[in-house]
Structure formats: C-alpha cells, structure tokens
C-alpha cells in the first residue's frame, strides 16, 4: 500500500446549543503527506481544536471521513489509531519523574526497562533536557514541562502527532525558542503532524503548510509564501495582516 498519510474529507462536527445543532467544523477537507507538518491557523472558536479531536477519534463525525493511507478510521478507536496527542498544558503524570513520563508509552508498548532507558535518554537530549531523567515534574518550568510532554508524545513514534496549542501557555520569548525547537525536532524525527495554533508567527515557524480556518471552514491551505501572495482570500489577508 502506498503511504498517503492523513486524508480528511468533508468532515462535519456539530455541537448542541440551546436545542439546536450547530456546526463547529463545517465540511473540511485536506491531506497531510508523510513527514509533513500542517498548521491549522485561525481565531479562537473557529473550530481548530474540534477538527483535531475529530482526527484523533474523540468527536463523532456527522458527515465525512478521516483516513490513514487510504483506510477509513471510522471503526478504529482513539487508542488504536497510532496517533500521538499533545496539549497546551502537557498533562504530565505528577507522580512520575521525567523519565517515567517519557517512558510511559514505551511501557504500554511492552518495552522492558533496559530498552526504555536509552530511548528516554535520546528523546530528552533531542528536546534539550539531557540529564533530567530523575527530576520531579513539579520542579520543572512551564517550558521544560512542554519539552517533556513533547518527548513523551514522540516516544512511541506515533504515525501522526496532533498538537493543540502546545506553546500557548508560555510567555513570548520562550514560545519563540520552543517553536524553533519544535520545528527542528519534528523534522529531525520526520514526524507527520497537525499543529493547531491561533498565532501566525508560531504557525509559520513550525509548519510546512498552513490551513487557515474561519467559522468552521478551511478557507485556504498553502505554504507561507503562497498564503502571503497576492490574490488570496480577503479574509485570510486581513487575518494575516498584510
Ligand atoms: P478553536 O480551537 O478554534 O478555538 P473550538 O474547536 O474549540 O475552536 O470551538 C469551535 C466552536 O465549537 C466554538 O463555537 C465552541 O464554542 C464550540 N464548542 C467547542 N466544544 C464544544 C462543546 N463541547 N460543546 C458545545 N460547543 C462546543
């Protein structure tokens, strides 16, 4: 089978509000090829997180399909999709040290301690936390926590990594540094990823291509140069501010 990566076709997700069903995602289609990082950019409330959750299998699709390498994922539950998830607040396990957090997915996959240790070491070095194995989670800064969360989500080598505003809780300077590191780590590991953000600088720093969303719809998808070129959708131009 050819490696086609992620295909999202005409996906609709609705929520009930005051007795009516309203679309949070209103017919979205896009592809992410293997090794590519796609950014989903748009203002708060435009449906980015809902779309990401739909890809993960956490939302019921009213219409459309999510597939991987051509296989429809509708019958595949969240934990069998082989996808990794990373959120704004890394959601680390407070009772495990740094190594214990990073090793979690490896342990679930049945790797013994002797196999886990070198992999944990390699991942911590990659995210700039060499020697942090025995540190307790509550002693870490916000940026360090997100680095641990990234290492943990990459440990089981997910076939797709879904990142929901992973840098939003950090202050500006830290965010810029972490965006650079995130881009480097995703490319070094050739990780296929969908990265949700409301911050265009972050989107341009991390993603190979960016999809711009408004009101549940994907208005345009392209590289930074394509999005900034003349002739693009007016709402996209206004949002990007040029
Ligand atoms: P974004 O990630 O772009 O900020 P969301 O996907 O979180 O946007 O939300 C899209 C829309 O769906 C918003 O109008 C939001 O209020 C609504 N929404 C999100 N989650 C729920 C929910 N669990 N129940 C009802 N409405 C929701």
mmCIF file of C-alpha atoms and ligand atoms in Angstrom:
data_model
loop_
_atom_site.group_PDB
_atom_site.id
_atom_site.type_symbol
_atom_site.label_atom_id
_atom_site.label_comp_id
_atom_site.label_asym_id
_atom_site.label_seq_id
_atom_site.Cartn_x
_atom_site.Cartn_y
_atom_site.Cartn_z
ATOM 1 C CA UNK A 1 0.000 0.000 0.000
ATOM 2 C CA UNK A 2 1.289 3.476 -0.825
ATOM 3 C CA UNK A 3 1.971 5.835 2.057
ATOM 4 C CA UNK A 4 -0.644 8.525 1.595
ATOM 5 C CA UNK A 5 -0.705 9.810 5.132
ATOM 6 C CA UNK A 6 -3.731 11.606 6.514
ATOM 7 C CA UNK A 7 -6.796 12.390 4.434
ATOM 8 C CA UNK A 8 -9.610 14.464 5.879
ATOM 9 C CA UNK A 9 -12.650 14.519 3.586
ATOM 10 C CA UNK A 10 -15.631 16.810 4.022
ATOM 11 C CA UNK A 11 -15.675 16.458 7.814
ATOM 12 C CA UNK A 12 -18.614 17.953 9.715
ATOM 13 C CA UNK A 13 -18.822 18.046 13.534
ATOM 14 C CA UNK A 14 -21.770 19.628 15.334
ATOM 15 C CA UNK A 15 -22.497 20.674 18.923
ATOM 16 C CA UNK A 16 -25.863 21.247 20.506
ATOM 17 C CA UNK A 17 -26.531 24.715 21.866
ATOM 18 C CA UNK A 18 -29.924 25.844 23.164
ATOM 19 C CA UNK A 19 -31.691 22.941 21.468
ATOM 20 C CA UNK A 20 -30.079 23.471 18.059
ATOM 21 C CA UNK A 21 -27.206 21.622 16.422
ATOM 22 C CA UNK A 22 -24.565 23.993 15.113
ATOM 23 C CA UNK A 23 -21.544 23.023 13.023
ATOM 24 C CA UNK A 24 -18.195 23.649 14.756
ATOM 25 C CA UNK A 25 -16.477 22.068 11.739
ATOM 26 C CA UNK A 26 -18.439 22.649 8.540
ATOM 27 C CA UNK A 27 -17.169 20.413 5.735
ATOM 28 C CA UNK A 28 -13.373 20.468 5.927
ATOM 29 C CA UNK A 29 -11.048 18.572 3.552
ATOM 30 C CA UNK A 30 -7.244 18.449 3.435
ATOM 31 C CA UNK A 31 -4.340 15.998 3.203
ATOM 32 C CA UNK A 32 -1.102 15.702 5.161
ATOM 33 C CA UNK A 33 1.599 13.705 3.380
ATOM 34 C CA UNK A 34 4.052 11.559 5.385
ATOM 35 C CA UNK A 35 6.735 13.682 7.043
ATOM 36 C CA UNK A 36 4.795 16.902 6.573
ATOM 37 C CA UNK A 37 3.807 19.317 9.357
ATOM 38 C CA UNK A 38 0.490 21.015 8.652
ATOM 39 C CA UNK A 39 -0.519 24.035 10.726
ATOM 40 C CA UNK A 40 -4.186 24.829 11.386
ATOM 41 C CA UNK A 41 -4.383 28.565 11.994
ATOM 42 C CA UNK A 42 -7.392 30.696 12.846
ATOM 43 C CA UNK A 43 -9.018 32.844 15.514
ATOM 44 C CA UNK A 44 -10.283 31.384 18.765
ATOM 45 C CA UNK A 45 -13.542 29.485 18.303
ATOM 46 C CA UNK A 46 -13.127 28.783 14.570
ATOM 47 C CA UNK A 47 -13.140 25.004 15.118
ATOM 48 C CA UNK A 48 -9.442 24.081 15.104
ATOM 49 C CA UNK A 49 -9.494 22.000 18.299
ATOM 50 C CA UNK A 50 -12.728 20.302 17.320
ATOM 51 C CA UNK A 51 -11.200 19.314 13.976
ATOM 52 C CA UNK A 52 -8.083 17.986 15.714
ATOM 53 C CA UNK A 53 -10.220 15.996 18.143
ATOM 54 C CA UNK A 54 -12.210 14.600 15.212
ATOM 55 C CA UNK A 55 -8.967 13.392 13.604
ATOM 56 C CA UNK A 56 -7.953 11.790 16.915
ATOM 57 C CA UNK A 57 -11.299 9.976 17.059
ATOM 58 C CA UNK A 58 -12.599 11.978 20.032
ATOM 59 C CA UNK A 59 -15.556 13.558 18.176
ATOM 60 C CA UNK A 60 -18.402 11.925 16.281
ATOM 61 C CA UNK A 61 -18.444 12.871 12.600
ATOM 62 C CA UNK A 62 -21.853 13.978 11.330
ATOM 63 C CA UNK A 63 -20.505 13.640 7.795
ATOM 64 C CA UNK A 64 -17.221 12.949 6.030
ATOM 65 C CA UNK A 65 -14.260 10.710 6.767
ATOM 66 C CA UNK A 66 -10.791 10.631 8.282
ATOM 67 C CA UNK A 67 -8.443 8.075 6.749
ATOM 68 C CA UNK A 68 -4.825 6.981 7.026
ATOM 69 C CA UNK A 69 -3.017 5.546 3.985
ATOM 70 C CA UNK A 70 -6.386 5.151 2.334
ATOM 71 C CA UNK A 71 -8.053 3.223 5.187
ATOM 72 C CA UNK A 72 -11.140 4.810 6.779
ATOM 73 C CA UNK A 73 -10.559 5.260 10.524
ATOM 74 C CA UNK A 74 -14.258 5.332 11.472
ATOM 75 C CA UNK A 75 -14.137 1.847 13.042
ATOM 76 C CA UNK A 76 -10.745 2.463 14.712
ATOM 77 C CA UNK A 77 -10.927 3.690 18.354
ATOM 78 C CA UNK A 78 -8.693 6.518 19.606
ATOM 79 C CA UNK A 79 -6.080 4.282 21.241
ATOM 80 C CA UNK A 80 -5.693 2.095 18.150
ATOM 81 C CA UNK A 81 -5.076 4.907 15.645
ATOM 82 C CA UNK A 82 -1.355 5.122 16.417
ATOM 83 C CA UNK A 83 -1.648 8.882 16.800
ATOM 84 C CA UNK A 84 0.061 10.968 19.486
ATOM 85 C CA UNK A 85 -1.550 13.921 21.230
ATOM 86 C CA UNK A 86 -0.027 16.955 22.879
ATOM 87 C CA UNK A 87 -1.984 19.744 24.548
ATOM 88 C CA UNK A 88 -1.441 23.268 25.857
ATOM 89 C CA UNK A 89 -0.841 22.042 29.394
ATOM 90 C CA UNK A 90 1.362 18.998 28.803
ATOM 91 C CA UNK A 91 -0.765 16.928 31.210
ATOM 92 C CA UNK A 92 2.264 15.192 32.680
ATOM 93 C CA UNK A 93 1.786 12.496 35.301
ATOM 94 C CA UNK A 94 2.617 14.274 38.582
ATOM 95 C CA UNK A 95 3.533 11.088 40.448
ATOM 96 C CA UNK A 96 6.140 10.017 37.855
ATOM 97 C CA UNK A 97 9.539 11.645 37.356
ATOM 98 C CA UNK A 98 10.639 12.972 33.956
ATOM 99 C CA UNK A 99 11.953 9.601 32.747
ATOM 100 C CA UNK A 100 8.772 7.909 33.970
ATOM 101 C CA UNK A 101 6.683 10.328 31.953
ATOM 102 C CA UNK A 102 8.707 9.927 28.753
ATOM 103 C CA UNK A 103 8.798 6.140 29.151
ATOM 104 C CA UNK A 104 5.034 5.818 29.640
ATOM 105 C CA UNK A 105 4.134 4.959 26.020
ATOM 106 C CA UNK A 106 7.119 2.614 25.746
ATOM 107 C CA UNK A 107 5.987 0.777 28.858
ATOM 108 C CA UNK A 108 2.474 0.483 27.396
ATOM 109 C CA UNK A 109 4.046 -0.961 24.231
ATOM 110 C CA UNK A 110 5.683 -3.661 26.376
ATOM 111 C CA UNK A 111 9.311 -2.477 26.316
ATOM 112 C CA UNK A 112 11.384 -3.516 29.333
ATOM 113 C CA UNK A 113 13.434 -1.084 31.461
ATOM 114 C CA UNK A 114 16.690 -1.907 29.642
ATOM 115 C CA UNK A 115 15.183 -0.966 26.279
ATOM 116 C CA UNK A 116 13.376 2.089 27.628
ATOM 117 C CA UNK A 117 16.350 3.829 29.246
ATOM 118 C CA UNK A 118 18.413 4.555 26.085
ATOM 119 C CA UNK A 119 15.302 5.694 24.199
ATOM 120 C CA UNK A 120 14.339 8.053 27.049
ATOM 121 C CA UNK A 121 17.912 9.406 27.117
ATOM 122 C CA UNK A 122 17.868 10.000 23.350
ATOM 123 C CA UNK A 123 14.490 11.783 23.475
ATOM 124 C CA UNK A 124 15.468 14.015 26.402
ATOM 125 C CA UNK A 125 18.677 15.010 24.592
ATOM 126 C CA UNK A 126 16.649 15.838 21.489
ATOM 127 C CA UNK A 127 14.328 18.211 23.390
ATOM 128 C CA UNK A 128 17.243 19.853 25.230
ATOM 129 C CA UNK A 129 16.728 18.165 28.613
ATOM 130 C CA UNK A 130 19.750 15.892 28.864
ATOM 131 C CA UNK A 131 20.197 14.593 32.416
ATOM 132 C CA UNK A 132 16.644 15.476 33.532
ATOM 133 C CA UNK A 133 15.616 11.814 33.995
ATOM 134 C CA UNK A 134 15.176 11.856 37.777
ATOM 135 C CA UNK A 135 13.683 15.344 38.120
ATOM 136 C CA UNK A 136 10.208 15.568 39.645
ATOM 137 C CA UNK A 137 7.603 17.130 37.386
ATOM 138 C CA UNK A 138 6.616 19.841 39.906
ATOM 139 C CA UNK A 139 10.184 21.210 39.926
ATOM 140 C CA UNK A 140 10.081 21.978 36.168
ATOM 141 C CA UNK A 141 9.368 25.339 34.493
ATOM 142 C CA UNK A 142 6.460 25.624 32.041
ATOM 143 C CA UNK A 143 8.812 25.385 29.066
ATOM 144 C CA UNK A 144 10.569 22.324 30.490
ATOM 145 C CA UNK A 145 7.223 20.642 31.083
ATOM 146 C CA UNK A 146 6.236 21.139 27.451
ATOM 147 C CA UNK A 147 9.595 19.716 26.344
ATOM 148 C CA UNK A 148 8.914 16.624 28.478
ATOM 149 C CA UNK A 149 5.385 16.418 27.021
ATOM 150 C CA UNK A 150 6.860 16.552 23.510
ATOM 151 C CA UNK A 151 9.396 13.816 24.309
ATOM 152 C CA UNK A 152 6.638 11.686 25.823
ATOM 153 C CA UNK A 153 4.357 12.081 22.798
ATOM 154 C CA UNK A 154 7.187 11.203 20.392
ATOM 155 C CA UNK A 155 8.492 8.211 22.383
ATOM 156 C CA UNK A 156 6.202 5.557 20.836
ATOM 157 C CA UNK A 157 6.947 7.028 17.322
ATOM 158 C CA UNK A 158 3.309 7.887 16.522
ATOM 159 C CA UNK A 159 2.426 7.754 12.821
ATOM 160 C CA UNK A 160 0.746 11.130 13.289
ATOM 161 C CA UNK A 161 1.268 13.689 16.054
ATOM 162 C CA UNK A 162 -1.638 16.035 16.869
ATOM 163 C CA UNK A 163 -0.580 19.194 18.695
ATOM 164 C CA UNK A 164 -3.225 21.512 20.170
ATOM 165 C CA UNK A 165 -1.778 24.950 21.027
ATOM 166 C CA UNK A 166 1.238 23.314 22.715
ATOM 167 C CA UNK A 167 3.057 26.637 23.248
ATOM 168 C CA UNK A 168 0.148 28.922 24.143
ATOM 169 C CA UNK A 169 0.619 28.795 27.907
ATOM 170 C CA UNK A 170 4.224 30.040 27.665
ATOM 171 C CA UNK A 171 5.478 33.617 27.595
ATOM 172 C CA UNK A 172 6.508 35.223 24.315
ATOM 173 C CA UNK A 173 10.316 34.710 24.357
ATOM 174 C CA UNK A 174 10.014 31.122 25.493
ATOM 175 C CA UNK A 175 7.360 30.484 22.866
ATOM 176 C CA UNK A 176 9.654 31.633 20.053
ATOM 177 C CA UNK A 177 12.509 29.423 21.266
ATOM 178 C CA UNK A 178 10.236 26.425 21.714
ATOM 179 C CA UNK A 179 8.609 26.942 18.302
ATOM 180 C CA UNK A 180 12.057 26.708 16.708
ATOM 181 C CA UNK A 181 12.939 23.612 18.708
ATOM 182 C CA UNK A 182 9.586 22.016 17.941
ATOM 183 C CA UNK A 183 10.106 22.570 14.196
ATOM 184 C CA UNK A 184 13.600 21.062 14.416
ATOM 185 C CA UNK A 185 12.510 18.021 16.435
ATOM 186 C CA UNK A 186 9.514 17.281 14.174
ATOM 187 C CA UNK A 187 11.696 17.455 11.072
ATOM 188 C CA UNK A 188 14.611 15.502 12.573
ATOM 189 C CA UNK A 189 12.249 12.710 13.554
ATOM 190 C CA UNK A 190 10.365 13.001 10.224
ATOM 191 C CA UNK A 191 7.153 13.140 12.226
ATOM 192 C CA UNK A 192 3.913 13.724 10.339
ATOM 193 C CA UNK A 193 1.977 16.284 12.358
ATOM 194 C CA UNK A 194 -1.041 18.571 12.564
ATOM 195 C CA UNK A 195 -0.319 21.648 14.667
ATOM 196 C CA UNK A 196 -3.183 23.849 15.890
ATOM 197 C CA UNK A 197 -2.457 27.473 16.779
ATOM 198 C CA UNK A 198 -4.076 30.924 16.772
ATOM 199 C CA UNK A 199 -0.628 32.562 16.433
ATOM 200 C CA UNK A 200 0.551 33.074 12.861
ATOM 201 C CA UNK A 201 4.239 33.542 13.785
ATOM 202 C CA UNK A 202 4.127 30.182 15.500
ATOM 203 C CA UNK A 203 2.338 28.591 12.541
ATOM 204 C CA UNK A 204 4.914 29.935 10.081
ATOM 205 C CA UNK A 205 7.818 28.886 12.355
ATOM 206 C CA UNK A 206 6.640 25.299 12.793
ATOM 207 C CA UNK A 207 4.528 24.221 9.802
ATOM 208 C CA UNK A 208 5.459 23.318 6.214
ATOM 209 C CA UNK A 209 1.970 24.267 5.018
ATOM 210 C CA UNK A 210 -0.760 26.153 6.794
ATOM 211 C CA UNK A 211 -4.522 25.839 6.599
ATOM 212 C CA UNK A 212 -6.439 28.949 7.616
ATOM 213 C CA UNK A 213 -9.819 28.376 9.282
ATOM 214 C CA UNK A 214 -12.744 30.721 9.867
ATOM 215 C CA UNK A 215 -16.162 29.763 11.280
ATOM 216 C CA UNK A 216 -15.646 26.026 10.903
ATOM 217 C CA UNK A 217 -14.390 26.241 7.322
ATOM 218 C CA UNK A 218 -10.920 25.797 5.871
ATOM 219 C CA UNK A 219 -10.561 28.919 3.752
ATOM 220 C CA UNK A 220 -7.120 28.359 2.248
ATOM 221 C CA UNK A 221 -4.203 25.907 2.502
ATOM 222 C CA UNK A 222 -0.679 26.702 1.359
ATOM 223 C CA UNK A 223 2.939 27.439 2.184
ATOM 224 C CA UNK A 224 3.826 30.722 3.901
ATOM 225 C CA UNK A 225 4.773 32.199 0.511
ATOM 226 C CA UNK A 226 1.514 31.048 -1.061
ATOM 227 C CA UNK A 227 -0.568 32.465 1.781
ATOM 228 C CA UNK A 228 1.213 35.790 1.604
ATOM 229 C CA UNK A 229 0.976 36.011 -2.182
ATOM 230 C CA UNK A 230 -1.470 38.293 -3.936
ATOM 231 C CA UNK A 231 -4.845 37.008 -4.947
ATOM 232 C CA UNK A 232 -5.576 35.081 -1.765
ATOM 233 C CA UNK A 233 -8.887 35.217 0.054
ATOM 234 C CA UNK A 234 -9.593 38.667 1.556
ATOM 235 C CA UNK A 235 -10.429 37.302 5.000
ATOM 236 C CA UNK A 236 -7.106 35.419 5.055
ATOM 237 C CA UNK A 237 -5.251 38.575 4.035
ATOM 238 C CA UNK A 238 -6.997 40.572 6.753
ATOM 239 C CA UNK A 239 -6.249 37.914 9.369
ATOM 240 C CA UNK A 240 -2.571 37.710 8.386
ATOM 241 C CA UNK A 241 -2.475 41.499 8.494
ATOM 242 C CA UNK A 242 -0.605 42.360 5.307
HETATM 243 P P1 LIG B 1 -10.798 26.722 18.407
HETATM 244 O O1 LIG B 1 -9.996 25.523 18.727
HETATM 245 O O2 LIG B 1 -10.555 27.220 17.016
HETATM 246 O O3 LIG B 1 -10.660 27.828 19.422
HETATM 247 P P2 LIG B 1 -13.069 25.040 19.078
HETATM 248 O O4 LIG B 1 -12.944 23.885 18.171
HETATM 249 O O5 LIG B 1 -12.626 24.875 20.477
HETATM 250 O O6 LIG B 1 -12.354 26.307 18.412
HETATM 251 O O7 LIG B 1 -14.598 25.507 19.102
HETATM 252 C C1 LIG B 1 -15.352 25.685 17.914
HETATM 253 C C2 LIG B 1 -16.807 26.056 18.288
HETATM 254 O O8 LIG B 1 -17.430 24.940 18.884
HETATM 255 C C3 LIG B 1 -16.925 27.189 19.266
HETATM 256 O O9 LIG B 1 -18.046 27.955 18.936
HETATM 257 C C4 LIG B 1 -17.122 26.483 20.586
HETATM 258 O O10 LIG B 1 -17.836 27.284 21.484
HETATM 259 C C5 LIG B 1 -17.899 25.275 20.176
HETATM 260 N N1 LIG B 1 -17.637 24.114 21.061
HETATM 261 C C6 LIG B 1 -16.442 23.538 21.265
HETATM 262 N N2 LIG B 1 -16.544 22.480 22.114
HETATM 263 C C7 LIG B 1 -17.869 22.403 22.440
HETATM 264 C C8 LIG B 1 -18.644 21.530 23.280
HETATM 265 N N3 LIG B 1 -18.070 20.507 23.931
HETATM 266 N N4 LIG B 1 -19.967 21.763 23.372
HETATM 267 C C9 LIG B 1 -20.564 22.766 22.699
HETATM 268 N N5 LIG B 1 -19.906 23.625 21.895
HETATM 269 C C10 LIG B 1 -18.582 23.457 21.766
#
